[in-house]
CSV table of C-alpha atoms and ligand atoms in Angstrom, one decimal:
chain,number,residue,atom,x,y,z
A,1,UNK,CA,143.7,73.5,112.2
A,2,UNK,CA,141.3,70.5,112.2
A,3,UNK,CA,137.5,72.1,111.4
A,4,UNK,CA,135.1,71.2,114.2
A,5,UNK,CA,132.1,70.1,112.1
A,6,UNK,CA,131.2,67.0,110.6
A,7,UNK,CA,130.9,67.8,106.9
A,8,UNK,CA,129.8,65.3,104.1
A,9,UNK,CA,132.7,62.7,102.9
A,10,UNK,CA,134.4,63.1,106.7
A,11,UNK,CA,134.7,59.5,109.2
A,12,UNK,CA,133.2,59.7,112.0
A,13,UNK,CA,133.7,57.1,115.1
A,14,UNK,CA,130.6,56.2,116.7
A,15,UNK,CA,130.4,55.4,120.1
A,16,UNK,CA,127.4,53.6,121.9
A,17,UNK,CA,126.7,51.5,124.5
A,18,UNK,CA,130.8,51.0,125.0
A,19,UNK,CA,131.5,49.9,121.2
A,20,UNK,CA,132.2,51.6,118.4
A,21,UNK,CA,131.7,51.9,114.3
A,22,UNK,CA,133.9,53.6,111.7
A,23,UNK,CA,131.6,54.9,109.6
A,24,UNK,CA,132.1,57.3,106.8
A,25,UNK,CA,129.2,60.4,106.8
A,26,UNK,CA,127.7,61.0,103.6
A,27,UNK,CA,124.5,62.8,102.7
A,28,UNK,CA,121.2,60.7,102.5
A,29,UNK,CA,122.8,57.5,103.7
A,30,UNK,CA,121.9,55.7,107.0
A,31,UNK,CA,124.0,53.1,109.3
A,32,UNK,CA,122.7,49.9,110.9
A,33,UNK,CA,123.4,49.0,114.1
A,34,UNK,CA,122.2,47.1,116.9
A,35,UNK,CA,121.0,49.9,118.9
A,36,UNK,CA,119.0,51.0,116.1
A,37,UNK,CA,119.3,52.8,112.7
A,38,UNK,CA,121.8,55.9,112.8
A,39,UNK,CA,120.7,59.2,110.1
A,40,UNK,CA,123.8,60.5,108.8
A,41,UNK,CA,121.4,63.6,108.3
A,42,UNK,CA,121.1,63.6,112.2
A,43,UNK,CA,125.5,64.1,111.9
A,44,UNK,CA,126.5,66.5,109.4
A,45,UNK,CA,126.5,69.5,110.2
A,46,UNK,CA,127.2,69.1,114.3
A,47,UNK,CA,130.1,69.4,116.1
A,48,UNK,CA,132.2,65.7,116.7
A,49,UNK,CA,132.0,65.2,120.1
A,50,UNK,CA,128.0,65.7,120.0
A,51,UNK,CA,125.5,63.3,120.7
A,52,UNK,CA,122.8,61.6,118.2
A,53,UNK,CA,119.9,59.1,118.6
A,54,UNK,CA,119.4,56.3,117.0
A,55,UNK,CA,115.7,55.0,115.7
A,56,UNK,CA,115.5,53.0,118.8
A,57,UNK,CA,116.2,56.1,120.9
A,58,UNK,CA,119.9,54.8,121.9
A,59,UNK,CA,122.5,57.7,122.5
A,60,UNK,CA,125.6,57.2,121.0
A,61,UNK,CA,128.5,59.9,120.1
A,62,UNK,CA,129.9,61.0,116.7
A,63,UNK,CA,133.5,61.4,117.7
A,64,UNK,CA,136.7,62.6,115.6
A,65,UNK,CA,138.4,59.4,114.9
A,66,UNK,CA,142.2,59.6,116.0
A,67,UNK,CA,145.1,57.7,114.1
A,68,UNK,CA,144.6,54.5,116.9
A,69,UNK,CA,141.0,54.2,115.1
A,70,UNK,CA,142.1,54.2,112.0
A,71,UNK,CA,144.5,52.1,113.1
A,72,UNK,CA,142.8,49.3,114.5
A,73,UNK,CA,139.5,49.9,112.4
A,74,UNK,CA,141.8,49.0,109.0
A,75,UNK,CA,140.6,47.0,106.0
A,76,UNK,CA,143.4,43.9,106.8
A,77,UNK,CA,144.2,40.6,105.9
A,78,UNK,CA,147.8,40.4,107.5
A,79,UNK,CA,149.2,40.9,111.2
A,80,UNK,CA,149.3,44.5,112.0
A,81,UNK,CA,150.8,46.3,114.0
A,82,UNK,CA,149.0,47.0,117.3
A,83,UNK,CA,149.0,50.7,119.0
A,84,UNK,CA,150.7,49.6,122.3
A,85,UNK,CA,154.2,48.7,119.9
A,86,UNK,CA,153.8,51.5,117.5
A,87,UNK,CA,154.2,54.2,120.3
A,88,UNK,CA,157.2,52.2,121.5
A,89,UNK,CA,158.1,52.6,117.7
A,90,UNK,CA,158.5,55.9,117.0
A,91,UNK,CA,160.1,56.7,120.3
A,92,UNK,CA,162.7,54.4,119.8
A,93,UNK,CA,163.4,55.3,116.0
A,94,UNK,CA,162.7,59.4,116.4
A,95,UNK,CA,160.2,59.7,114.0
A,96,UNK,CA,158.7,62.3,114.6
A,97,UNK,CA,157.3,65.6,111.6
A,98,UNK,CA,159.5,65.7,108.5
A,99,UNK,CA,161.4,62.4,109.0
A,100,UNK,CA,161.8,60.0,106.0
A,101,UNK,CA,160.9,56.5,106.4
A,102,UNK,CA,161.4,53.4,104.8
A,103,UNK,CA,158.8,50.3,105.2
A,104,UNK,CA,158.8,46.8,104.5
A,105,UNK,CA,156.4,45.4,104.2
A,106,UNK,CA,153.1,47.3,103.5
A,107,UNK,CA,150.7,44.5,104.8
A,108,UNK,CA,147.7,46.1,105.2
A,109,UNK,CA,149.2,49.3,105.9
A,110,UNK,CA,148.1,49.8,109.5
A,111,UNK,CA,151.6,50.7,111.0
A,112,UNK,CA,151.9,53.0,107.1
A,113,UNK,CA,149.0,54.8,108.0
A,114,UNK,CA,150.9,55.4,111.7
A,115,UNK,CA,154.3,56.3,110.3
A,116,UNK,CA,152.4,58.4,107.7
A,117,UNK,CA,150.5,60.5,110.5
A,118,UNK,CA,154.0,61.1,112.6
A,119,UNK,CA,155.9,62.8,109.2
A,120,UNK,CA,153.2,64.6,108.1
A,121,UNK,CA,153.2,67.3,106.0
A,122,UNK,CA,157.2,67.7,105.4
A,123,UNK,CA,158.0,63.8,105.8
A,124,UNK,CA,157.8,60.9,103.8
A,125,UNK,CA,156.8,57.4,104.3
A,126,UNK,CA,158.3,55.0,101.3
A,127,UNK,CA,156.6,51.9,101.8
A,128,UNK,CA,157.6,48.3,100.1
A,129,UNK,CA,155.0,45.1,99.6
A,130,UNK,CA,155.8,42.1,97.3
A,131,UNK,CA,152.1,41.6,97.0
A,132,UNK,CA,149.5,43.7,94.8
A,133,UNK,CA,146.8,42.9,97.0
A,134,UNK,CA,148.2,43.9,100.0
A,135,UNK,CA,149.7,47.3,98.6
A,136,UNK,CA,146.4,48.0,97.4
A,137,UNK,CA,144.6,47.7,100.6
A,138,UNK,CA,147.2,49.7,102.3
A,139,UNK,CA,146.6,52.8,100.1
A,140,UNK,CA,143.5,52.6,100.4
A,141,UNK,CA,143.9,52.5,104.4
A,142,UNK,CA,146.0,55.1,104.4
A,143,UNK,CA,144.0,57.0,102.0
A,144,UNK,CA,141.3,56.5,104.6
A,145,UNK,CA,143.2,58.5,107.5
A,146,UNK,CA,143.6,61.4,104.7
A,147,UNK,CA,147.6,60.5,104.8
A,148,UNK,CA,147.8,59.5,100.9
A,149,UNK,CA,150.0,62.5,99.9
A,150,UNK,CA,152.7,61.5,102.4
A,151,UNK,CA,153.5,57.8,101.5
A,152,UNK,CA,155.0,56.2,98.4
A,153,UNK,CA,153.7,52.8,97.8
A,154,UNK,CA,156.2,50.7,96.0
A,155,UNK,CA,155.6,47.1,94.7
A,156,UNK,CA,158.7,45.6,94.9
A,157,UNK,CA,160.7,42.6,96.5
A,158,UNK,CA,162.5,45.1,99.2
A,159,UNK,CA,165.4,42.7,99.5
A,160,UNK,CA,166.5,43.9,95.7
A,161,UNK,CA,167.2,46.8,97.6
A,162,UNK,CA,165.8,50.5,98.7
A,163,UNK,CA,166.0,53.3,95.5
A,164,UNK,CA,166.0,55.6,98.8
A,165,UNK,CA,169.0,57.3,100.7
A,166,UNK,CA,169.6,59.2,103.4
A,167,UNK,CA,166.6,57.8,105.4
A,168,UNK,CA,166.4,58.6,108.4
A,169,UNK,CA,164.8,55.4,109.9
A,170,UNK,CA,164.0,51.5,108.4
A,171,UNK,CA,160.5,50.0,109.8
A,172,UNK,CA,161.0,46.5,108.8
A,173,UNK,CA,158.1,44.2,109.3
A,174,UNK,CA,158.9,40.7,107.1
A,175,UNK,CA,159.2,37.2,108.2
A,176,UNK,CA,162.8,37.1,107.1
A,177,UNK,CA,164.1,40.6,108.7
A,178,UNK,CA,167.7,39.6,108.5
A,179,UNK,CA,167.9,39.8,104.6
A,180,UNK,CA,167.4,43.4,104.2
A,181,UNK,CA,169.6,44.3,107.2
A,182,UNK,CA,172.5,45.5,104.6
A,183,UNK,CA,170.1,47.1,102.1
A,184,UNK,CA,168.6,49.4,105.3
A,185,UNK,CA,172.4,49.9,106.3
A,186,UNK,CA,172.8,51.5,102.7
A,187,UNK,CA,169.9,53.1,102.8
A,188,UNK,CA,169.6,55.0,106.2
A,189,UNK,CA,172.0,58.3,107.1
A,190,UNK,CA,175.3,57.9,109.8
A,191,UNK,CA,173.2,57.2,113.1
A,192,UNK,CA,169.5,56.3,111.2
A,193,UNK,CA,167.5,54.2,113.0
A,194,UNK,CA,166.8,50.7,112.3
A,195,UNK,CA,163.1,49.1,113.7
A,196,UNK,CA,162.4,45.3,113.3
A,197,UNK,CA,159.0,43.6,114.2
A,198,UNK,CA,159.3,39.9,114.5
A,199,UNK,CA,156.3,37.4,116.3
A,200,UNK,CA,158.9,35.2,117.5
A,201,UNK,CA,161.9,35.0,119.6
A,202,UNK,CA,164.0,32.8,116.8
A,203,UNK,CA,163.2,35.4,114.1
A,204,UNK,CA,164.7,38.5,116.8
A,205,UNK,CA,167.5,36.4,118.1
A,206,UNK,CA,168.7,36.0,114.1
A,207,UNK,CA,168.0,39.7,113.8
A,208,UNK,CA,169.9,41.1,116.5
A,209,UNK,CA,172.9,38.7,115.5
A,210,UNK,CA,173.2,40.0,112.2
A,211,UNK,CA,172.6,43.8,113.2
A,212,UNK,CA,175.6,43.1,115.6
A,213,UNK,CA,177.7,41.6,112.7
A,214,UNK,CA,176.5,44.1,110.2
A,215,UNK,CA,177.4,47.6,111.0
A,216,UNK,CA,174.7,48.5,113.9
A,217,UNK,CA,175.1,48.9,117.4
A,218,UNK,CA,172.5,49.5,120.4
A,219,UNK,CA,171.1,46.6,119.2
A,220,UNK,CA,168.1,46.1,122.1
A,221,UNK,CA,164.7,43.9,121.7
A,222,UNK,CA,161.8,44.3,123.4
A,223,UNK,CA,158.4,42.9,124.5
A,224,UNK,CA,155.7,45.6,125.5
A,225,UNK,CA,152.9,44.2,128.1
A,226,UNK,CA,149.8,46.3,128.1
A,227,UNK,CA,147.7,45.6,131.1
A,228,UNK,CA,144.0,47.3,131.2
A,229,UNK,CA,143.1,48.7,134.9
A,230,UNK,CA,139.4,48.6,135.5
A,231,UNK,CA,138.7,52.0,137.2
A,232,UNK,CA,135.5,52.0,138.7
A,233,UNK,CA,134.5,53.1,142.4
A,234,UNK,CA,136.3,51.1,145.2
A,235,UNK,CA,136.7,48.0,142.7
A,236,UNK,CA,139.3,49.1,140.7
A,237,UNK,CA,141.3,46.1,139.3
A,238,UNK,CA,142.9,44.8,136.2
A,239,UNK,CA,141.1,44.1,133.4
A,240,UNK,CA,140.7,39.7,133.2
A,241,UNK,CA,141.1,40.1,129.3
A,242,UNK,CA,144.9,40.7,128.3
A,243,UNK,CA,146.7,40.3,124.8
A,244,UNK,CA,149.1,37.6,125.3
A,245,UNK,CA,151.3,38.2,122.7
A,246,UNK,CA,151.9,40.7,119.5
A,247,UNK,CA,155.2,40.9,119.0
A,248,UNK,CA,159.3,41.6,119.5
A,249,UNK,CA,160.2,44.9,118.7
A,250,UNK,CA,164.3,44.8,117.6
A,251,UNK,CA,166.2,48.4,117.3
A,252,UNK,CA,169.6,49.4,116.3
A,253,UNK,CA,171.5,52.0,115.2
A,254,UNK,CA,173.8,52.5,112.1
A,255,UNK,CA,177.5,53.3,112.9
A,256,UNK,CA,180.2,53.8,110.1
A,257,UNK,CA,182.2,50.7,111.1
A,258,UNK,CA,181.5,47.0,110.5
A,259,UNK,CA,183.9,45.9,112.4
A,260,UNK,CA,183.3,43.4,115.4
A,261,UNK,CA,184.3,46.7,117.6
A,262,UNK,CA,180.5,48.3,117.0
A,263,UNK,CA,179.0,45.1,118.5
A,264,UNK,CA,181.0,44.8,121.4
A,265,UNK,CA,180.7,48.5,122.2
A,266,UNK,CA,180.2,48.5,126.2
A,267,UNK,CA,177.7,51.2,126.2
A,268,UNK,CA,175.1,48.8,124.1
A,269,UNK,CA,175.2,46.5,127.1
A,270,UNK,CA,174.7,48.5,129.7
A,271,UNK,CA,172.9,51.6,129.1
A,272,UNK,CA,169.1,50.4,129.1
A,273,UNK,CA,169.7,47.8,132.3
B,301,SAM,C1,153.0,41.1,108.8
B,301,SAM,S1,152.7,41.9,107.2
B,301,SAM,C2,153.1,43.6,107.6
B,301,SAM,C3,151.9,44.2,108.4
B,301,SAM,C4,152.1,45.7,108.5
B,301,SAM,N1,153.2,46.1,109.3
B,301,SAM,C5,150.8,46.4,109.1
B,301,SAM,O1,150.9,46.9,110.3
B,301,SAM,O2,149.8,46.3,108.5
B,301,SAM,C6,154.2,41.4,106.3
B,301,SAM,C7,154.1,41.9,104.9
B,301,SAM,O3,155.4,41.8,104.3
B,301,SAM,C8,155.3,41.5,103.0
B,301,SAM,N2,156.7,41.1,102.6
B,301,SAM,C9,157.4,39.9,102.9
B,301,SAM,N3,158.6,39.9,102.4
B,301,SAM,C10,158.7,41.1,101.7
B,301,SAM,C11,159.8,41.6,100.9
B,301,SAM,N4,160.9,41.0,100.7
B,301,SAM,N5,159.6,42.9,100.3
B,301,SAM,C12,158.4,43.5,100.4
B,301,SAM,N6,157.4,43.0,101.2
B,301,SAM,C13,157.5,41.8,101.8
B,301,SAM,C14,154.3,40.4,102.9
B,301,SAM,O4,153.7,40.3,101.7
B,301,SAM,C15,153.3,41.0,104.0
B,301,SAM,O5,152.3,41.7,103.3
């Protein structure tokens, strides 16, 4: 059960004037902001949800940050992942509390710190990076959301192949996807889930062909859109602002036969039309 007060060391979203700071609470410490100077003194103590006042006299709100915060308010210096493909994510691969994950890569941890919060307490996130920098910042992103005793952080070249077995689904998110496909075939149980993230439409056309020739079937890719809607009083409308482009989400499933049979299995073709 989540306490409702904001006690010293906790993150704390603050909302004003429609934007929004991650800002961690500690005791005799203040935060700068353009609608004034926020007292963390003025925080501790209240419930999250409650509002403060800035120097200035601005109102803003010292909200419990949810996972899409920590999310999208991550230390990073890679791509991440963005919230409207993660949900698609675990949907598609059923991950879901006490599932066991395998990543590649890290980056900066963003879709980790995700994964992490969906197999909490029971699961297990085992997460590859070839680069120290990178798996440093996503522990300490992850260690940020609380999730730290959930995820191994492994810095190794994950196309030397996965230690792990049994897994229950492969998050892959590399510019050449296609080379671990038989090390996440190895690794993952009869019927595991297999999750690639590409940006472009060479890179999931390669994918899918060598899922296909490689033991997988359902192979499906797919491109979210996620349109805001404006909702205001008699002018509702979509928002003009829309993200073009993130990426194409590739899944598959692992059967027990490599034969050409999986790929041409009629069912594949014709089940999400
Ligand atoms: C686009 S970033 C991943 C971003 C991450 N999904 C997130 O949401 O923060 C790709 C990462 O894969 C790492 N990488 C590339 N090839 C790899 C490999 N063979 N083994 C492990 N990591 C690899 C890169 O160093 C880079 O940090």
């Amino acid at each position: 059960m989540k306490k409702n007060n904001v006690s010293p060391g906790d993150y704390v979203l603050l909302l004003g004037k429609g934007k929004t700071w991650l800002v961690r609470a500690m005791e005799g410490y203040d935060f700068h902001t353009h609608l004034g100077k926020v007292r963390f003194s003025d925080i501790l103590g209240k419930p999250f949800g409650s509002p403060i006042y800035s120097e200035k006299g601005e109102k803003l709100f010292a909200l419990r940050p949810t996972i899409e915060d920590f999310v999208m308010k991550c230390e990073r210096q890679t791509q991440i992942v963005y919230p409207k493909d993660l949900g698609m994510i675990s949907l598609e691969a059923d991950i879901r509390s006490g599932s066991s994950v395998l990543e590649a890569g890290s980056g900066s941890g963003a879709m980790t710190t995700y994964l992490a919060s969906l197999v909490a307490p029971k699961g297990h996130v085992y997460t590859y990076e070839l680069r120290e920098e990178f798996k440093r910042m996503a522990e300490r992103n992850v260690m940020k959301a609380g999730l730290e005793g959930v995820v191994t952080f492994k810095l190794q070249d994950a196309s030397k192949g996965f230690e792990e077995k049994n897994i229950d689904a492969c998050v892959i998110d590399v510019g050449d996807p296609w080379v671990l496909v038989p090390q996440c075939w190895k690794a993952l149980r009869p019927s595991g889930r297999f999750v690639g993230v590409t940006p472009t439409m060479n890179q999931a056309e390669r994918l899918s062909e060598v899922l296909r020739a490689s033991g997988f079937s359902r192979v499906k890719c797919i491109e979210i859109m996620l349109r805001n809607i404006e909702a205001r009083e008699g002018k509702t409308r979509p928002s003009m602002m829309m993200v073009g482009h993130t990426a194409y989400l590739i899944f598959a499933t692992k059967v027990l036969e490599t034969s050409q049979s999986a790929s041409s299995d009629l069912a594949e073709a014709g089940e999400d039309l």
